[in-house]
């Protein structure tokens, strides 16, 4: 609902002793409603990282025999990047093969013996004890054979692990070993290389303060800069807002993942990014300074004879009396008819300007502040004239 109060600005002419009041144009600082763009942003810093990187290690201990890649080497998935010395592992394999052959021979013998004893037992020729003994020896030989087979598989796998392949296609970011170096994997898997999958697609991990995280959503646009290229502006998109909070020196932050294309390969892992997340924006909308919504006119106290009731004693500047909706505010418009309040519907605000959705037109003049006291002359009845007050009837008649 639009409420409009027209307040007259005509000077007082009701008495020959009146002086001409100040020009009201000099009493107020004003602005006009204009069309423009507005946005709200959240700023922070983050670190540029590859979208996917893999630490390549070894599950077996040994001496590095050959290394086929170096820093920044481009590798393909399945490509051999290093080999360990296989002498010991190959000896273990031959030993396992011998044990397997021995166990298999024992199993064949015990199986034949079991079949022979069982045939005699079925004809009631031998006792139960002899049958049970044959069964035990056969089961034991079979279990031993199964164990040696498992050991054989493990030794073969360890021999395969001595040849290290790239698990993904990408670029070698880090190399931790050199040829001839011994690596031990007793308690953990040592890292030999770090490979980034595709540097043409990077991401920024940003730490957003808890006061701003509520405005950050997936899909929002992001711009950021890096010190390596201060004149370039990079673009990205929020792809994930992580729920895990991090507290450092009583400051709570949340990690936000930003996908960033890197077709020209300018972005490098580890660069610090100064990011700006556009949380909301609007283009080609009516805008007014925030200051216009906080202006309230300051009027002088009227002077009059306390024993005489004036016809203007009951007149005052009126403000909208009803409770306004949350998205409505009051501004003061200045036009040829005077100065009057106007209720408008507002949209987003960035702290400097506010979007006007309805209630005003482009070019309307709004009052921002009162830059001088209203020093108005006294009429014959001792009442001050005001640009915010309508004139009593007959004041403008010529004498």
PDB file of N, CA and C in Angstrom, residues 104-151:
ATOM      1  N   UNK A 104      52.471 -80.271  -3.386  1.00  0.00           N
ATOM      2  CA  UNK A 104      51.589 -80.966  -4.321  1.00  0.00           C
ATOM      3  C   UNK A 104      51.897 -82.458  -4.349  1.00  0.00           C
ATOM      4  N   UNK A 105      53.186 -82.797  -4.306  1.00  0.00           N
ATOM      5  CA  UNK A 105      53.565 -84.222  -4.295  1.00  0.00           C
ATOM      6  C   UNK A 105      53.063 -84.893  -3.029  1.00  0.00           C
ATOM      7  N   UNK A 106      53.207 -84.240  -1.889  1.00  0.00           N
ATOM      8  CA  UNK A 106      52.721 -84.793  -0.624  1.00  0.00           C
ATOM      9  C   UNK A 106      51.223 -84.990  -0.672  1.00  0.00           C
ATOM     10  N   UNK A 107      50.517 -84.006  -1.239  1.00  0.00           N
ATOM     11  CA  UNK A 107      49.060 -84.114  -1.317  1.00  0.00           C
ATOM     12  C   UNK A 107      48.653 -85.303  -2.195  1.00  0.00           C
ATOM     13  N   UNK A 108      49.319 -85.500  -3.313  1.00  0.00           N
ATOM     14  CA  UNK A 108      48.987 -86.623  -4.212  1.00  0.00           C
ATOM     15  C   UNK A 108      49.204 -87.953  -3.493  1.00  0.00           C
ATOM     16  N   UNK A 109      50.317 -88.024  -2.760  1.00  0.00           N
ATOM     17  CA  UNK A 109      50.604 -89.273  -2.037  1.00  0.00           C
ATOM     18  C   UNK A 109      49.552 -89.551  -0.967  1.00  0.00           C
ATOM     19  N   UNK A 110      49.224 -88.542  -0.148  1.00  0.00           N
ATOM     20  CA  UNK A 110      48.271 -88.730   0.938  1.00  0.00           C
ATOM     21  C   UNK A 110      46.874 -89.019   0.400  1.00  0.00           C
ATOM     22  N   UNK A 111      46.539 -88.428  -0.735  1.00  0.00           N
ATOM     23  CA  UNK A 111      45.230 -88.720  -1.316  1.00  0.00           C
ATOM     24  C   UNK A 111      45.147 -90.184  -1.770  1.00  0.00           C
ATOM     25  N   UNK A 112      46.226 -90.700  -2.392  1.00  0.00           N
ATOM     26  CA  UNK A 112      46.237 -92.107  -2.825  1.00  0.00           C
ATOM     27  C   UNK A 112      46.186 -93.034  -1.617  1.00  0.00           C
ATOM     28  N   UNK A 113      46.931 -92.709  -0.567  1.00  0.00           N
ATOM     29  CA  UNK A 113      46.927 -93.517   0.645  1.00  0.00           C
ATOM     30  C   UNK A 113      45.549 -93.527   1.292  1.00  0.00           C
ATOM     31  N   UNK A 114      44.902 -92.374   1.300  1.00  0.00           N
ATOM     32  CA  UNK A 114      43.548 -92.284   1.889  1.00  0.00           C
ATOM     33  C   UNK A 114      42.581 -93.171   1.103  1.00  0.00           C
ATOM     34  N   UNK A 115      42.650 -93.122  -0.197  1.00  0.00           N
ATOM     35  CA  UNK A 115      41.737 -93.923  -1.011  1.00  0.00           C
ATOM     36  C   UNK A 115      41.968 -95.427  -0.766  1.00  0.00           C
ATOM     37  N   UNK A 116      43.244 -95.818  -0.614  1.00  0.00           N
ATOM     38  CA  UNK A 116      43.549 -97.224  -0.368  1.00  0.00           C
ATOM     39  C   UNK A 116      43.025 -97.665   1.003  1.00  0.00           C
ATOM     40  N   UNK A 117      43.262 -96.874   2.047  1.00  0.00           N
ATOM     41  CA  UNK A 117      42.795 -97.215   3.394  1.00  0.00           C
ATOM     42  C   UNK A 117      41.282 -97.253   3.439  1.00  0.00           C
ATOM     43  N   UNK A 118      40.649 -96.353   2.749  1.00  0.00           N
ATOM     44  CA  UNK A 118      39.189 -96.303   2.780  1.00  0.00           C
ATOM     45  C   UNK A 118      38.591 -97.565   2.132  1.00  0.00           C
ATOM     46  N   UNK A 119      39.254 -98.040   1.064  1.00  0.00           N
ATOM     47  CA  UNK A 119      38.766 -99.268   0.405  1.00  0.00           C
ATOM     48  C   UNK A 119      38.858-100.454   1.362  1.00  0.00           C
ATOM     49  N   UNK A 120      39.960-100.558   2.108  1.00  0.00           N
ATOM     50  CA  UNK A 120      40.104-101.629   3.078  1.00  0.00           C
ATOM     51  C   UNK A 120      39.133-101.464   4.238  1.00  0.00           C
ATOM     52  N   UNK A 121      38.917-100.235   4.635  1.00  0.00           N
ATOM     53  CA  UNK A 121      37.999 -99.982   5.745  1.00  0.00           C
ATOM     54  C   UNK A 121      36.572-100.361   5.371  1.00  0.00           C
ATOM     55  N   UNK A 122      36.214-100.087   4.109  1.00  0.00           N
ATOM     56  CA  UNK A 122      34.859-100.433   3.667  1.00  0.00           C
ATOM     57  C   UNK A 122      34.643-101.952   3.675  1.00  0.00           C
ATOM     58  N   UNK A 123      35.729-102.721   3.524  1.00  0.00           N
ATOM     59  CA  UNK A 123      35.613-104.185   3.549  1.00  0.00           C
ATOM     60  C   UNK A 123      35.850-104.741   4.953  1.00  0.00           C
ATOM     61  N   UNK A 124      35.943-103.834   5.924  1.00  0.00           N
ATOM     62  CA  UNK A 124      36.100-104.213   7.335  1.00  0.00           C
ATOM     63  C   UNK A 124      37.429-104.917   7.597  1.00  0.00           C
ATOM     64  N   UNK A 125      38.450-104.530   6.811  1.00  0.00           N
ATOM     65  CA  UNK A 125      39.752-105.188   6.958  1.00  0.00           C
ATOM     66  C   UNK A 125      40.607-104.474   7.987  1.00  0.00           C
ATOM     67  N   UNK A 126      40.455-103.149   8.080  1.00  0.00           N
ATOM     68  CA  UNK A 126      41.275-102.370   9.007  1.00  0.00           C
ATOM     69  C   UNK A 126      40.382-101.705  10.035  1.00  0.00           C
ATOM     70  N   UNK A 127      41.042-101.224  11.082  1.00  0.00           N
ATOM     71  CA  UNK A 127      40.295-100.631  12.203  1.00  0.00           C
ATOM     72  C   UNK A 127      39.943 -99.167  11.919  1.00  0.00           C
ATOM     73  N   UNK A 128      39.089 -98.646  12.849  1.00  0.00           N
ATOM     74  CA  UNK A 128      38.695 -97.227  12.749  1.00  0.00           C
ATOM     75  C   UNK A 128      39.897 -96.306  12.971  1.00  0.00           C
ATOM     76  N   UNK A 129      40.810 -96.688  13.831  1.00  0.00           N
ATOM     77  CA  UNK A 129      41.976 -95.832  14.126  1.00  0.00           C
ATOM     78  C   UNK A 129      42.812 -95.634  12.874  1.00  0.00           C
ATOM     79  N   UNK A 130      43.024 -96.676  12.118  1.00  0.00           N
ATOM     80  CA  UNK A 130      43.827 -96.562  10.905  1.00  0.00           C
ATOM     81  C   UNK A 130      43.131 -95.670   9.857  1.00  0.00           C
ATOM     82  N   UNK A 131      41.805 -95.782   9.815  1.00  0.00           N
ATOM     83  CA  UNK A 131      41.051 -94.946   8.875  1.00  0.00           C
ATOM     84  C   UNK A 131      41.150 -93.476   9.260  1.00  0.00           C
ATOM     85  N   UNK A 132      41.025 -93.220  10.550  1.00  0.00           N
ATOM     86  CA  UNK A 132      41.109 -91.840  11.023  1.00  0.00           C
ATOM     87  C   UNK A 132      42.504 -91.250  10.785  1.00  0.00           C
ATOM     88  N   UNK A 133      43.528 -92.067  10.959  1.00  0.00           N
ATOM     89  CA  UNK A 133      44.895 -91.604  10.723  1.00  0.00           C
ATOM     90  C   UNK A 133      45.099 -91.240   9.249  1.00  0.00           C
ATOM     91  N   UNK A 134      44.569 -92.017   8.340  1.00  0.00           N
ATOM     92  CA  UNK A 134      44.696 -91.738   6.905  1.00  0.00           C
ATOM     93  C   UNK A 134      43.947 -90.451   6.537  1.00  0.00           C
ATOM     94  N   UNK A 135      42.762 -90.298   7.150  1.00  0.00           N
ATOM     95  CA  UNK A 135      41.982 -89.078   6.905  1.00  0.00           C
ATOM     96  C   UNK A 135      42.748 -87.846   7.391  1.00  0.00           C
ATOM     97  N   UNK A 136      43.364 -87.935   8.558  1.00  0.00           N
ATOM     98  CA  UNK A 136      44.117 -86.814   9.130  1.00  0.00           C
ATOM     99  C   UNK A 136      45.297 -86.420   8.235  1.00  0.00           C
ATOM    100  N   UNK A 137      46.047 -87.401   7.772  1.00  0.00           N
ATOM    101  CA  UNK A 137      47.211 -87.124   6.941  1.00  0.00           C
ATOM    102  C   UNK A 137      46.810 -86.477   5.600  1.00  0.00           C
ATOM    103  N   UNK A 138      45.697 -86.900   5.064  1.00  0.00           N
ATOM    104  CA  UNK A 138      45.227 -86.318   3.803  1.00  0.00           C
ATOM    105  C   UNK A 138      44.796 -84.870   3.998  1.00  0.00           C
ATOM    106  N   UNK A 139      44.010 -84.628   5.059  1.00  0.00           N
ATOM    107  CA  UNK A 139      43.555 -83.256   5.329  1.00  0.00           C
ATOM    108  C   UNK A 139      44.740 -82.326   5.593  1.00  0.00           C
ATOM    109  N   UNK A 140      45.739 -82.808   6.310  1.00  0.00           N
ATOM    110  CA  UNK A 140      46.907 -81.991   6.620  1.00  0.00           C
ATOM    111  C   UNK A 140      47.684 -81.645   5.343  1.00  0.00           C
ATOM    112  N   UNK A 141      47.837 -82.595   4.461  1.00  0.00           N
ATOM    113  CA  UNK A 141      48.549 -82.355   3.204  1.00  0.00           C
ATOM    114  C   UNK A 141      47.795 -81.358   2.321  1.00  0.00           C
ATOM    115  N   UNK A 142      46.476 -81.451   2.332  1.00  0.00           N
ATOM    116  CA  UNK A 142      45.673 -80.526   1.519  1.00  0.00           C
ATOM    117  C   UNK A 142      45.780 -79.100   2.062  1.00  0.00           C
ATOM    118  N   UNK A 143      45.747 -78.958   3.404  1.00  0.00           N
ATOM    119  CA  UNK A 143      45.874 -77.630   4.004  1.00  0.00           C
ATOM    120  C   UNK A 143      47.246 -77.024   3.722  1.00  0.00           C
ATOM    121  N   UNK A 144      48.295 -77.848   3.788  1.00  0.00           N
ATOM    122  CA  UNK A 144      49.646 -77.363   3.508  1.00  0.00           C
ATOM    123  C   UNK A 144      49.772 -76.903   2.056  1.00  0.00           C
ATOM    124  N   UNK A 145      49.150 -77.644   1.158  1.00  0.00           N
ATOM    125  CA  UNK A 145      49.187 -77.271  -0.262  1.00  0.00           C
ATOM    126  C   UNK A 145      48.465 -75.938  -0.507  1.00  0.00           C
ATOM    127  N   UNK A 146      47.312 -75.764   0.157  1.00  0.00           N
ATOM    128  CA  UNK A 146      46.561 -74.507   0.018  1.00  0.00           C
ATOM    129  C   UNK A 146      47.379 -73.323   0.543  1.00  0.00           C
ATOM    130  N   UNK A 147      48.092 -73.527   1.660  1.00  0.00           N
ATOM    131  CA  UNK A 147      48.900 -72.459   2.227  1.00  0.00           C
ATOM    132  C   UNK A 147      50.039 -72.067   1.286  1.00  0.00           C
ATOM    133  N   UNK A 148      50.688 -73.073   0.717  1.00  0.00           N
ATOM    134  CA  UNK A 148      51.798 -72.767  -0.193  1.00  0.00           C
ATOM    135  C   UNK A 148      51.278 -72.050  -1.441  1.00  0.00           C
ATOM    136  N   UNK A 149      50.094 -72.408  -1.896  1.00  0.00           N
ATOM    137  CA  UNK A 149      49.492 -71.704  -3.035  1.00  0.00           C
ATOM    138  C   UNK A 149      49.256 -70.224  -2.699  1.00  0.00           C
ATOM    139  N   UNK A 150      48.746 -69.964  -1.467  1.00  0.00           N
ATOM    140  CA  UNK A 150      48.517 -68.570  -1.049  1.00  0.00           C
ATOM    141  C   UNK A 150      49.837 -67.808  -0.963  1.00  0.00           C
ATOM    142  N   UNK A 151      50.862 -68.471  -0.414  1.00  0.00           N
ATOM    143  CA  UNK A 151      52.180 -67.829  -0.332  1.00  0.00           C
ATOM    144  C   UNK A 151      52.716 -67.523  -1.733  1.00  0.00           C
TER     145      UNK A 151
END
